[in-house]
XYZ file of C-alpha atoms in Angstrom:
691
model
C 21.870 -111.227 -165.603
C 23.027 -112.598 -162.388
C 23.872 -109.960 -159.732
C 27.156 -110.628 -157.946
C 27.406 -109.984 -154.142
C 29.952 -107.537 -152.826
C 31.409 -109.684 -150.117
C 33.841 -107.083 -148.902
C 31.102 -104.488 -148.423
C 28.894 -106.877 -146.488
C 31.785 -107.923 -144.250
C 32.509 -104.297 -143.572
C 28.894 -103.621 -142.598
C 28.828 -106.716 -140.386
C 31.977 -105.680 -138.578
C 30.520 -102.194 -137.972
C 27.326 -103.626 -136.550
C 29.326 -106.006 -134.370
C 31.508 -103.212 -133.060
C 28.448 -101.057 -132.312
C 26.718 -103.918 -130.513
C 29.860 -104.649 -128.526
C 30.238 -100.987 -127.622
C 26.618 -100.874 -126.451
C 27.170 -103.982 -124.314
C 30.260 -102.417 -122.785
C 28.376 -99.171 -122.110
C 25.539 -101.080 -120.440
C 27.937 -103.092 -118.321
C 29.775 -99.878 -117.520
C 26.552 -98.292 -116.333
C 25.804 -101.343 -114.237
C 29.258 -101.319 -112.674
C 29.030 -97.534 -112.151
C 25.668 -97.923 -110.432
C 27.067 -100.794 -108.386
C 30.051 -98.686 -107.362
C 27.747 -95.791 -106.506
C 25.569 -97.965 -104.292
C 28.381 -100.047 -102.764
C 30.912 -97.283 -102.218
C 29.383 -93.819 -102.244
C 26.048 -94.685 -100.591
C 27.324 -97.643 -98.562
C 26.875 -96.074 -95.139
C 23.362 -94.806 -95.865
C 22.088 -98.031 -97.409
C 23.771 -100.162 -94.779
C 21.967 -98.176 -92.090
C 18.649 -98.586 -93.919
C 19.115 -102.317 -94.208
C 20.009 -102.545 -90.549
C 16.937 -100.521 -89.633
C 14.747 -102.837 -91.665
C 16.229 -105.755 -89.778
C 16.287 -104.121 -86.345
C 13.367 -102.416 -84.626
C 14.020 -100.027 -81.749
C 11.205 -100.349 -79.203
C 10.933 -97.636 -76.505
C 10.556 -98.701 -72.864
C 8.336 -96.208 -71.066
C 9.595 -95.399 -67.547
C 7.530 -95.701 -64.381
C 6.203 -92.282 -63.471
C 7.579 -90.890 -60.214
C 5.619 -90.853 -56.984
C 4.172 -87.768 -55.318
C 4.326 -87.729 -51.510
C 3.250 -85.284 -48.839
C 5.743 -83.898 -46.284
C 5.284 -86.976 -44.067
C 5.693 -89.561 -46.826
C 2.013 -90.270 -47.489
C 1.619 -91.409 -51.107
C -0.551 -88.979 -53.080
C 0.077 -90.330 -56.593
C 1.410 -93.727 -57.606
C 1.169 -96.312 -60.389
C -0.394 -99.716 -60.781
C -0.219 -102.203 -63.616
C -3.228 -103.808 -65.278
C -3.918 -105.864 -68.382
C -5.004 -104.147 -71.600
C -6.292 -105.603 -74.854
C -4.350 -104.011 -77.706
C -4.583 -104.001 -81.488
C -1.904 -103.204 -84.082
C -3.906 -101.811 -87.057
C -1.089 -102.423 -89.596
C -1.300 -106.180 -88.932
C -5.079 -106.441 -89.264
C -6.803 -106.616 -92.659
C -10.390 -105.887 -91.602
C -10.278 -103.845 -88.399
C -14.035 -103.438 -87.877
C -14.704 -107.148 -88.366
C -11.913 -108.038 -85.939
C -13.336 -105.709 -83.288
C -16.798 -107.203 -83.782
C -15.388 -110.693 -83.273
C -13.434 -109.560 -80.208
C -16.627 -108.140 -78.726
C -18.004 -111.687 -78.607
C -15.084 -112.732 -76.391
C -14.437 -109.592 -74.312
C -16.920 -106.831 -73.610
C -16.189 -103.806 -75.820
C -18.467 -100.814 -75.354
C -19.274 -98.006 -77.769
C -17.033 -95.802 -75.623
C -14.120 -98.203 -76.190
C -14.695 -98.090 -79.952
C -14.835 -94.289 -80.055
C -11.704 -93.963 -77.960
C -9.851 -96.471 -80.149
C -10.836 -94.585 -83.293
C -9.590 -91.340 -81.760
C -6.301 -92.981 -80.809
C -5.893 -94.275 -84.363
C -6.335 -90.772 -85.736
C -3.595 -89.503 -83.429
C -1.160 -92.422 -83.789
C 0.859 -94.234 -86.424
C -0.714 -97.357 -87.891
C 2.080 -99.656 -86.699
C 1.631 -98.661 -83.054
C -0.131 -100.983 -80.653
C -3.274 -99.273 -79.341
C -5.569 -100.305 -76.468
C -9.161 -101.177 -77.300
C -9.946 -102.234 -73.713
C -8.153 -101.336 -70.501
C -8.171 -102.946 -67.064
C -9.193 -106.430 -68.116
C -10.344 -108.774 -65.393
C -8.638 -112.145 -64.883
C -11.664 -113.880 -66.388
C -11.502 -111.728 -69.520
C -7.781 -112.394 -69.878
C -8.428 -116.146 -69.649
C -11.266 -116.035 -72.204
C -9.151 -114.184 -74.741
C -6.098 -116.393 -74.194
C -8.118 -119.435 -75.264
C -9.254 -117.690 -78.474
C -5.981 -115.903 -79.149
C -5.050 -118.002 -82.223
C -8.021 -116.468 -84.101
C -6.825 -112.875 -83.837
C -3.748 -111.755 -85.727
C -2.403 -108.396 -84.524
C -4.264 -108.594 -81.208
C -2.438 -109.076 -77.935
C -2.726 -108.618 -74.175
C -0.175 -106.369 -72.498
C 0.450 -105.067 -69.013
C 0.480 -101.259 -68.855
C 0.968 -98.794 -66.030
C -1.909 -96.615 -64.907
C -1.742 -93.532 -62.689
C -3.641 -93.628 -59.436
C -4.539 -91.026 -56.823
C -5.187 -93.053 -53.653
C -6.887 -90.269 -51.688
C -9.341 -89.361 -54.421
C -10.586 -85.799 -54.066
C -8.190 -84.785 -51.276
C -5.704 -82.211 -52.564
C -6.753 -82.688 -56.191
C -6.095 -79.060 -57.179
C -2.543 -79.295 -55.825
C -1.634 -82.747 -57.144
C -3.347 -82.342 -60.516
C -3.662 -85.305 -62.866
C -2.249 -86.813 -66.048
C -4.039 -87.443 -69.318
C -3.356 -88.606 -72.861
C -1.069 -86.381 -74.895
C -3.166 -84.329 -77.316
C -2.092 -83.100 -80.746
C -0.988 -79.659 -79.555
C 1.123 -81.192 -76.786
C 2.572 -83.715 -79.217
C 3.665 -80.974 -81.607
C 5.220 -79.036 -78.742
C 7.124 -82.125 -77.567
C 8.345 -82.888 -81.105
C 9.849 -79.409 -81.331
C 11.537 -79.661 -77.937
C 14.788 -81.268 -76.862
C 12.775 -83.920 -74.959
C 11.252 -85.433 -78.106
C 13.323 -88.636 -77.902
C 12.495 -89.067 -74.223
C 8.752 -89.127 -74.975
C 8.842 -91.900 -77.580
C 6.207 -94.424 -76.583
C 4.767 -92.125 -73.887
C 1.004 -91.686 -74.073
C 0.399 -89.576 -70.955
C 1.577 -86.238 -69.664
C 0.843 -84.045 -66.642
C -2.148 -81.789 -67.239
C -2.590 -79.873 -64.004
C -0.968 -79.037 -60.676
C 2.254 -80.728 -59.578
C 1.816 -83.397 -62.264
C 2.155 -80.663 -64.881
C 4.683 -78.326 -63.252
C 7.112 -81.108 -62.311
C 6.587 -83.193 -65.454
C 10.317 -83.468 -66.196
C 11.110 -84.815 -62.739
C 8.175 -87.226 -62.688
C 8.441 -88.578 -66.231
C 11.804 -90.360 -65.973
C 14.127 -91.397 -68.825
C 12.811 -93.635 -71.595
C 14.750 -96.841 -72.252
C 14.867 -98.938 -75.432
C 15.137 -102.455 -76.805
C 16.772 -103.386 -80.111
C 14.846 -106.326 -81.562
C 15.752 -108.290 -84.707
C 12.696 -108.696 -86.911
C 11.761 -110.957 -89.804
C 10.681 -109.724 -93.255
C 7.107 -109.749 -91.980
C 8.009 -107.497 -89.047
C 7.816 -110.224 -86.408
C 10.313 -110.091 -83.557
C 12.921 -112.856 -83.767
C 15.331 -112.058 -80.922
C 16.403 -109.211 -78.660
C 19.822 -107.829 -79.518
C 20.392 -105.341 -76.709
C 18.458 -103.118 -74.355
C 18.826 -100.092 -72.114
C 16.401 -100.079 -69.159
C 14.187 -97.086 -68.473
C 14.968 -94.882 -65.489
C 11.888 -94.275 -63.323
C 10.797 -90.731 -62.600
C 11.988 -89.082 -59.430
C 9.888 -88.894 -56.296
C 8.450 -85.448 -55.601
C 7.846 -84.672 -51.925
C 5.463 -81.814 -51.205
C 5.503 -79.398 -48.290
C 1.766 -80.038 -47.895
C 0.569 -81.937 -44.824
C -2.139 -84.017 -46.476
C -3.889 -84.790 -43.186
C -4.206 -81.064 -42.512
C -5.365 -80.581 -46.107
C -8.004 -83.288 -45.664
C -9.152 -81.788 -42.360
C -9.706 -78.353 -43.893
C -11.576 -79.827 -46.841
C -13.750 -81.727 -44.375
C -14.385 -78.585 -42.304
C -15.740 -76.786 -45.369
C -18.347 -79.450 -45.920
C -20.528 -78.477 -48.872
C -19.438 -74.839 -48.750
C -17.161 -73.110 -51.251
C -13.910 -71.320 -50.578
C -10.139 -71.462 -50.298
C -7.443 -71.625 -47.632
C -3.682 -71.213 -47.964
C -1.327 -71.786 -45.023
C 2.376 -70.885 -45.293
C 5.443 -71.269 -43.113
C 6.731 -67.657 -42.824
C 10.300 -68.872 -42.188
C 10.672 -70.826 -45.430
C 7.765 -70.102 -47.774
C 6.659 -73.746 -47.634
C 2.948 -74.142 -48.298
C 1.422 -76.298 -45.557
C -2.153 -76.444 -46.893
C -3.523 -75.353 -50.249
C -7.257 -75.894 -50.235
C -9.852 -75.172 -52.879
C -13.430 -76.273 -52.248
C -15.308 -77.942 -53.775
C -12.797 -80.332 -55.264
C -12.944 -83.275 -57.701
C -11.610 -86.802 -58.169
C -8.548 -86.706 -60.479
C -8.868 -90.451 -61.184
C -11.790 -89.597 -63.466
C -9.477 -87.810 -65.920
C -6.677 -90.334 -66.374
C -8.345 -92.420 -69.090
C -10.834 -89.809 -70.269
C -13.771 -88.596 -68.243
C -17.280 -89.708 -69.164
C -19.839 -87.189 -70.390
C -22.030 -87.380 -67.293
C -19.202 -86.666 -64.866
C -17.747 -83.969 -67.097
C -21.083 -82.206 -67.375
C -21.578 -82.481 -63.621
C -18.184 -80.852 -62.944
C -18.136 -78.327 -65.764
C -21.695 -77.059 -65.444
C -21.930 -77.005 -61.651
C -22.564 -73.507 -60.251
C -20.064 -74.396 -57.496
C -17.262 -74.639 -60.123
C -15.321 -77.546 -58.592
C -12.707 -77.404 -61.377
C -11.710 -73.845 -60.424
C -8.611 -73.725 -58.247
C -9.861 -70.978 -55.949
C -6.617 -70.787 -53.965
C -4.626 -70.044 -57.119
C -7.121 -68.445 -59.509
C -10.044 -67.230 -57.405
C -9.817 -63.498 -56.680
C -11.814 -61.822 -53.938
C -12.022 -58.437 -52.217
C -10.124 -58.943 -48.938
C -12.557 -56.906 -46.824
C -11.364 -55.922 -43.372
C -8.443 -58.384 -43.488
C -6.830 -55.609 -45.553
C -6.814 -53.146 -42.641
C -3.593 -54.340 -40.935
C -1.777 -53.840 -44.235
C -3.261 -50.368 -44.633
C -2.027 -49.622 -41.106
C 1.557 -50.746 -41.800
C 1.485 -48.734 -45.045
C 0.436 -45.641 -43.070
C 3.265 -46.156 -40.585
C 5.873 -46.772 -43.299
C 4.832 -43.732 -45.307
C 4.475 -41.481 -42.253
C 0.876 -40.650 -43.138
C -0.385 -41.632 -39.713
C 1.167 -42.524 -36.375
C -0.033 -45.262 -34.035
C -1.472 -42.810 -31.510
C -3.308 -40.509 -33.922
C -7.037 -40.863 -33.340
C -9.999 -40.453 -35.686
C -13.635 -39.926 -34.718
C -15.701 -42.870 -35.887
C -19.335 -41.761 -35.766
C -20.575 -44.563 -37.997
C -20.321 -42.809 -41.379
C -17.734 -41.166 -43.603
C -18.969 -38.475 -45.940
C -17.137 -37.779 -49.180
C -19.003 -35.094 -51.086
C -22.609 -36.251 -51.155
C -21.725 -39.922 -50.798
C -22.188 -41.694 -47.482
C -19.706 -44.521 -46.744
C -21.130 -46.769 -44.070
C -19.435 -48.233 -41.034
C -20.732 -49.862 -37.833
C -24.335 -48.712 -37.893
C -25.412 -45.289 -36.714
C -23.501 -45.220 -33.405
C -19.938 -45.726 -34.573
C -16.973 -46.469 -32.306
C -16.042 -43.000 -31.069
C -12.393 -41.961 -30.989
C -10.252 -44.664 -32.582
C -6.455 -44.951 -32.760
C -4.573 -47.466 -34.911
C -4.639 -50.269 -32.321
C -8.368 -49.942 -31.685
C -9.117 -49.533 -35.406
C -7.812 -53.056 -36.002
C -9.266 -54.626 -32.863
C -12.759 -53.200 -33.423
C -12.440 -53.078 -37.233
C -13.293 -49.424 -37.757
C -14.307 -48.612 -41.315
C -14.274 -44.830 -40.838
C -10.631 -44.906 -39.708
C -9.581 -46.571 -42.962
C -11.906 -44.557 -45.183
C -10.145 -41.430 -43.961
C -6.712 -43.055 -44.193
C -7.274 -44.092 -47.800
C -8.431 -40.578 -48.625
C -5.252 -39.140 -47.090
C -2.877 -41.588 -48.769
C -4.322 -41.685 -52.267
C -4.380 -44.679 -54.544
C -0.829 -44.449 -55.906
C 0.825 -44.209 -52.496
C -1.243 -47.171 -51.360
C -0.053 -49.089 -54.420
C 3.624 -48.289 -53.851
C 3.395 -49.337 -50.197
C 1.360 -52.539 -50.656
C 2.669 -53.994 -53.933
C 5.941 -55.125 -52.240
C 3.843 -57.348 -49.953
C 2.711 -59.220 -53.077
C -0.782 -57.799 -53.517
C -1.723 -57.744 -57.181
C 1.556 -59.495 -58.062
C 2.469 -62.996 -59.226
C 3.965 -64.761 -56.203
C 5.914 -67.259 -58.336
C 4.525 -70.378 -56.660
C 5.680 -73.574 -58.360
C 2.455 -74.572 -60.133
C 1.088 -73.052 -63.314
C -2.010 -70.931 -63.710
C -1.605 -68.279 -61.012
C -3.551 -65.064 -61.635
C -2.336 -61.594 -60.715
C -5.433 -60.136 -59.091
C -5.849 -56.364 -58.868
C -4.118 -53.849 -56.630
C -5.412 -50.672 -58.301
C -3.455 -47.583 -59.280
C -4.024 -44.747 -61.709
C -1.720 -46.459 -64.223
C -3.591 -49.743 -63.830
C -6.904 -48.070 -64.622
C -5.513 -46.388 -67.729
C -4.429 -49.779 -69.040
C -7.524 -51.685 -67.916
C -10.137 -49.537 -69.681
C -10.471 -48.270 -73.237
C -12.769 -45.258 -72.961
C -11.126 -42.009 -71.730
C -13.852 -41.372 -69.167
C -13.294 -44.862 -67.747
C -9.516 -44.442 -67.619
C -9.706 -41.458 -65.313
C -9.270 -42.117 -61.593
C -11.902 -40.460 -59.418
C -11.067 -39.501 -55.822
C -14.219 -41.191 -54.538
C -12.965 -44.552 -55.837
C -10.074 -44.418 -53.372
C -12.256 -44.392 -50.225
C -13.545 -47.982 -50.317
C -10.059 -49.335 -51.096
C -9.110 -48.621 -47.472
C -11.436 -51.349 -46.186
C -10.478 -53.908 -48.842
C -13.356 -53.252 -51.218
C -13.580 -51.385 -54.515
C -11.218 -52.613 -57.218
C -9.181 -54.660 -54.729
C -9.196 -58.331 -55.730
C -6.635 -60.836 -54.524
C -6.131 -64.575 -54.249
C -5.895 -66.253 -50.863
C -2.357 -67.209 -51.896
C -1.451 -63.517 -52.180
C -3.133 -62.625 -48.886
C -1.427 -65.439 -46.947
C 1.912 -64.596 -48.579
C 1.506 -60.933 -47.580
C 0.574 -61.920 -44.017
C 3.624 -64.205 -43.758
C 5.800 -61.258 -44.818
C 4.198 -58.942 -42.266
C 4.275 -61.479 -39.414
C 7.971 -62.215 -40.017
C 8.884 -58.539 -39.903
C 9.501 -58.170 -43.633
C 11.244 -61.482 -44.367
C 10.116 -62.690 -47.796
C 10.116 -66.117 -49.465
C 8.615 -67.275 -52.734
C 5.826 -69.720 -51.786
C 6.519 -73.273 -52.921
C 4.625 -76.552 -52.765
C 7.521 -78.956 -53.373
C 9.882 -79.580 -50.488
C 12.423 -81.936 -52.049
C 13.146 -84.181 -55.026
C 14.340 -87.739 -54.383
C 16.486 -89.315 -57.091
C 15.366 -92.929 -57.470
C 18.780 -94.042 -58.804
C 21.225 -92.321 -56.462
C 18.716 -91.893 -53.596
C 19.991 -88.343 -53.290
C 17.570 -85.890 -51.693
C 17.608 -82.500 -53.337
C 15.880 -79.774 -51.292
C 13.692 -77.420 -53.297
C 13.791 -73.964 -51.783
C 12.847 -70.581 -53.090
C 15.368 -68.047 -54.267
C 16.180 -65.477 -51.583
C 14.088 -62.336 -51.892
C 15.231 -58.996 -50.556
C 13.392 -58.357 -47.264
C 11.076 -55.405 -46.852
C 12.463 -52.512 -44.865
C 9.941 -52.597 -42.013
C 10.710 -51.006 -38.683
C 10.352 -53.531 -35.833
C 8.375 -51.032 -33.717
C 5.870 -50.596 -36.568
C 5.485 -54.345 -37.017
C 5.018 -54.706 -33.271
C 2.116 -52.223 -33.313
C 0.298 -54.305 -35.932
C 1.044 -57.673 -34.337
C -0.104 -56.531 -30.894
C -3.343 -55.220 -32.403
C -3.957 -58.473 -34.284
C -3.313 -60.442 -31.097
C -5.872 -58.247 -29.331
C -8.406 -59.201 -32.036
C -8.364 -62.724 -30.573
C -8.573 -61.479 -26.973
C -11.050 -58.612 -27.041
C -11.939 -58.133 -30.681
C -14.044 -59.737 -33.371
C -12.646 -63.290 -33.022
C -12.526 -63.519 -29.215
C -15.200 -66.201 -29.019
C -13.407 -68.384 -31.567
C -10.044 -68.394 -29.767
C -11.239 -69.022 -26.238
C -9.023 -71.577 -24.526
C -6.283 -71.587 -27.187
C -2.946 -72.874 -25.861
C -0.954 -70.406 -27.950
C -1.052 -66.720 -28.771
C -2.161 -65.883 -32.288
C -2.819 -62.757 -34.267
C -5.795 -62.490 -36.566
C -8.245 -60.289 -38.398
C -11.786 -61.005 -39.485
C -13.167 -59.781 -42.778
C -16.532 -59.573 -44.478
C -16.403 -58.793 -48.191
C -19.304 -57.879 -50.418
C -19.987 -60.224 -53.313
C -22.273 -57.578 -54.833
C -22.755 -53.915 -53.997
C -25.859 -52.564 -52.273
C -27.380 -49.102 -52.567
C -26.791 -46.348 -50.038
C -30.326 -46.446 -48.652
C -30.483 -50.243 -48.463
C -29.468 -52.454 -45.562
C -27.794 -55.800 -45.996
C -30.125 -58.703 -45.195
C -28.650 -62.094 -46.021
C -31.929 -63.940 -45.499
C -33.526 -61.984 -48.350
C -30.677 -62.558 -50.797
C -29.792 -65.503 -52.994
C -26.902 -67.502 -51.529
C -24.443 -66.586 -54.284
C -25.054 -62.865 -53.620
C -24.309 -62.940 -49.891
C -21.126 -61.578 -48.328
C -17.946 -63.633 -48.144
C -16.467 -64.645 -44.793
C -12.676 -64.125 -44.408
C -10.029 -64.534 -41.758
C -6.252 -64.142 -41.641
C -4.133 -65.530 -38.810
C -0.557 -66.178 -37.736
C 0.885 -67.915 -34.682
C 2.652 -67.877 -32.338
C 2.715 -64.104 -32.156
C 6.357 -63.786 -31.039
C 7.779 -66.439 -33.381
C 5.321 -67.175 -36.222
C 5.453 -70.720 -37.595
C 2.292 -70.522 -39.690
C 0.372 -67.790 -41.492
C -2.907 -68.406 -43.271
C -5.735 -66.789 -45.168
C -9.157 -68.394 -45.476
C -12.369 -67.468 -47.256
C -15.765 -69.146 -47.124
C -17.826 -67.867 -50.002
C -21.198 -66.276 -49.275
C -21.030 -67.321 -45.616
C -21.394 -63.925 -43.926
C -19.285 -62.546 -41.074
C -15.639 -63.552 -40.821
C -15.946 -64.678 -37.200
C -18.873 -66.934 -38.036
C -17.498 -69.182 -40.797
C -13.854 -68.456 -41.682
C -12.325 -67.877 -38.233
C -13.459 -71.272 -36.789
C -11.684 -73.056 -39.662
C -8.524 -71.013 -39.013
C -8.639 -71.885 -35.293
C -8.699 -75.604 -36.015
C -5.807 -75.302 -38.474
C -3.693 -73.543 -35.843
C -4.675 -76.138 -33.229
C -3.586 -78.936 -35.557
C -0.272 -77.348 -36.512
C 0.811 -75.963 -33.146
C -0.650 -78.409 -30.636
C -1.123 -81.588 -32.684
C -4.843 -81.798 -31.903
C -7.632 -82.840 -34.245
C -11.247 -81.698 -33.733
C -13.917 -84.103 -32.564
C -16.507 -85.444 -34.999
C -19.095 -83.334 -33.205
C -16.990 -80.220 -33.725
C -16.371 -80.950 -37.414
C -20.108 -81.266 -38.092
C -20.865 -78.052 -36.215
C -18.098 -76.181 -38.055
C -19.439 -77.350 -41.413
C -22.745 -75.712 -40.462
C -21.081 -72.496 -39.279
C -22.359 -73.068 -35.746
C -19.123 -73.057 -33.729
C -16.734 -70.644 -32.132
C -14.125 -72.371 -29.984
C -13.849 -76.151 -30.474
C -16.489 -78.341 -28.867
C -16.195 -81.948 -27.744
C -13.007 -83.777 -26.813
C -10.175 -83.043 -29.267
C -8.229 -86.013 -30.606
C -4.496 -86.583 -31.052
C -3.829 -85.724 -34.701
C -1.263 -88.487 -35.224
C -3.827 -91.105 -34.159
C -6.557 -89.979 -36.566
C -6.523 -91.907 -39.877
C -6.820 -90.147 -43.184
C -10.402 -89.949 -44.473
C -11.449 -92.672 -46.892
C -11.141 -91.638 -50.546
C -14.259 -91.308 -52.656
C -12.556 -93.348 -55.354
C -9.135 -94.837 -55.851
C -7.560 -97.526 -58.019
C -9.922 -98.133 -60.953
C -10.455 -101.780 -61.737
C -12.758 -103.933 -63.800
C -12.952 -106.549 -61.125
C -9.701 -108.449 -61.578
C -6.514 -108.292 -59.574
C -4.175 -105.608 -60.841
C -0.555 -106.539 -61.381
C 1.685 -105.292 -58.564
C 4.115 -102.477 -59.269
C 7.265 -102.274 -57.224
C 7.955 -98.994 -55.511
C 10.947 -97.345 -57.235
C 11.742 -95.251 -54.166
C 12.735 -97.158 -51.024
C 12.227 -94.065 -48.904
C 8.597 -93.979 -49.927
C 7.857 -97.623 -49.144
C 6.764 -96.863 -45.601
C 4.626 -93.736 -45.625
C 3.753 -92.106 -42.335
C 0.064 -92.815 -42.806
C -0.419 -95.581 -45.376
C -3.775 -96.255 -46.982
C -4.808 -99.885 -46.457
C -5.559 -101.801 -49.636
C -8.946 -102.726 -48.211
C -9.911 -99.069 -48.282
C -9.349 -98.715 -52.019
C -12.673 -98.627 -53.835
C -12.851 -99.836 -57.466
C -14.263 -97.640 -60.207
C -15.545 -99.020 -63.481
C -14.325 -97.696 -66.804
C -16.408 -94.644 -67.807
C -18.756 -95.265 -70.740
C -17.807 -92.171 -72.705
C -14.779 -89.909 -72.867
C -14.673 -86.175 -73.140
C -11.515 -84.430 -74.287
């Protein structure tokens, strides 16, 4: 039989399939239109911004770092521009092969390769990174001819930091270095993150670190239209960078250089302060170092030489070196006695050469002693017995309460980082300093040696000079500061940097007069008479000799039989003029013996420079370096006519001519004592870097 088709049923099925297919098409188109509406309407702003960002690259413009000047306008830190060979890793397929080929055109050392690898680890792949810095003109020419062979390789002009005077004032000025990972994370979390885009360097030490915000400037930007391959097509708009401000120090760099020269190969520190303002006039730590070595990464040999030297040139002794003050502490003990009423100026003590406390013998001036000694004579002749007995009468806690306001054992608040507190002992201090109960207890015998600046007493020369400035000014106090003013490079406004007013100490003028007259007598009939012969001003001073190590009761000190690093330190404190002090200083020469032999001659020449404008003769400088002078010898020179000493090293260069950098601060274009370009010695790039 023949089967007949059900046409109606098949048409019905066909229509159903057609409707289903049509519905599915409509649903698909609906989804497409919905997605289109979502992208074009709801996410329009976001996607439009993304597209614009893909088309436009924002390139940061790093600002010129601000200058650092001394109080007379001498440039202590500036910038110069030099050519660098840079690679963009994201544009290079085989990086190692490219570097090998480049090495056939331009010299690339193993140090350069290691530094580049380190920079890659710390940077984003699309950033341009230097493989060679400070290219010579010949190297630039050689690469320019071969440039077509190297995709992603280019020559750029970058700014480099320079310290024209080399080692002079290095601990004050500090240096900059590449931003490390910890610093980068700290910047990213700060409000200055945007301002450091494109910045590779940051202040690491001294003024460079403490005044980083002033010196850095404000980063600019360029908006550049790019092709699909990331190549710049045209510049759309730009905002120029604002150079960093100029920082003017209170330091007189010629005085700083003179003191460093007077030390010679010896170790020590000197801090000179203006008692009327708290301005630091000289801030010396010897030995010093060349900060130019650190800018691009110091080589292993130089780092080992600095870091492993027993002289510790990297230690800022003026800020972080603590020493027993020795007999320079006695004037402060005397003012404490007067303030507390423990002893009057006319009360006398028998100095027979020893002070017995129980069975312990505290030594003084040999077996003979000084006889009857009042306060004036105790300072002039530096009686130990007088101050042993005074310390015993006062007790450690009264001494602490009287002397802490002068700044001993306290942070002075000077405007560079890293200051240490030192130790002005008290019973509370000892309880906190030691863990064992028997060590925490204060013994009466420990108080005796504190009176002559020994025992637990340990202070920085910054603290001692600050305390002396307070005493010499009759109790007037200022926070010491190294920066005198900030100069805005845009508005040319000069903003003075002064310390916050500090409540003066309540010192009676008649008490201060007793101490100042005694310290003046030290220079006329006391321990520093020979040093201040012929001075054209009246100064007050006090010598000090501080033990580096203790010696037994039955032993006698003999420097010739001791290793140099175990010998006594030589100290001196001074202020002048006596009636109206304009300078107060503290100086220590490590392991150099009596205060009048090594420290006092340096102080005399500082006072001569500051008050009379005289500079010692070459003959005198050499003799002072050897510790063989008292009063100056030879014909003194006019300080303003003596040039600054030549730097050990200055603008590093590979032999080519560096690109000139315009001075962003017109006021700094004519320093008081400029350094001639002919005196700038080139330094080659170090072979290896140490971080």
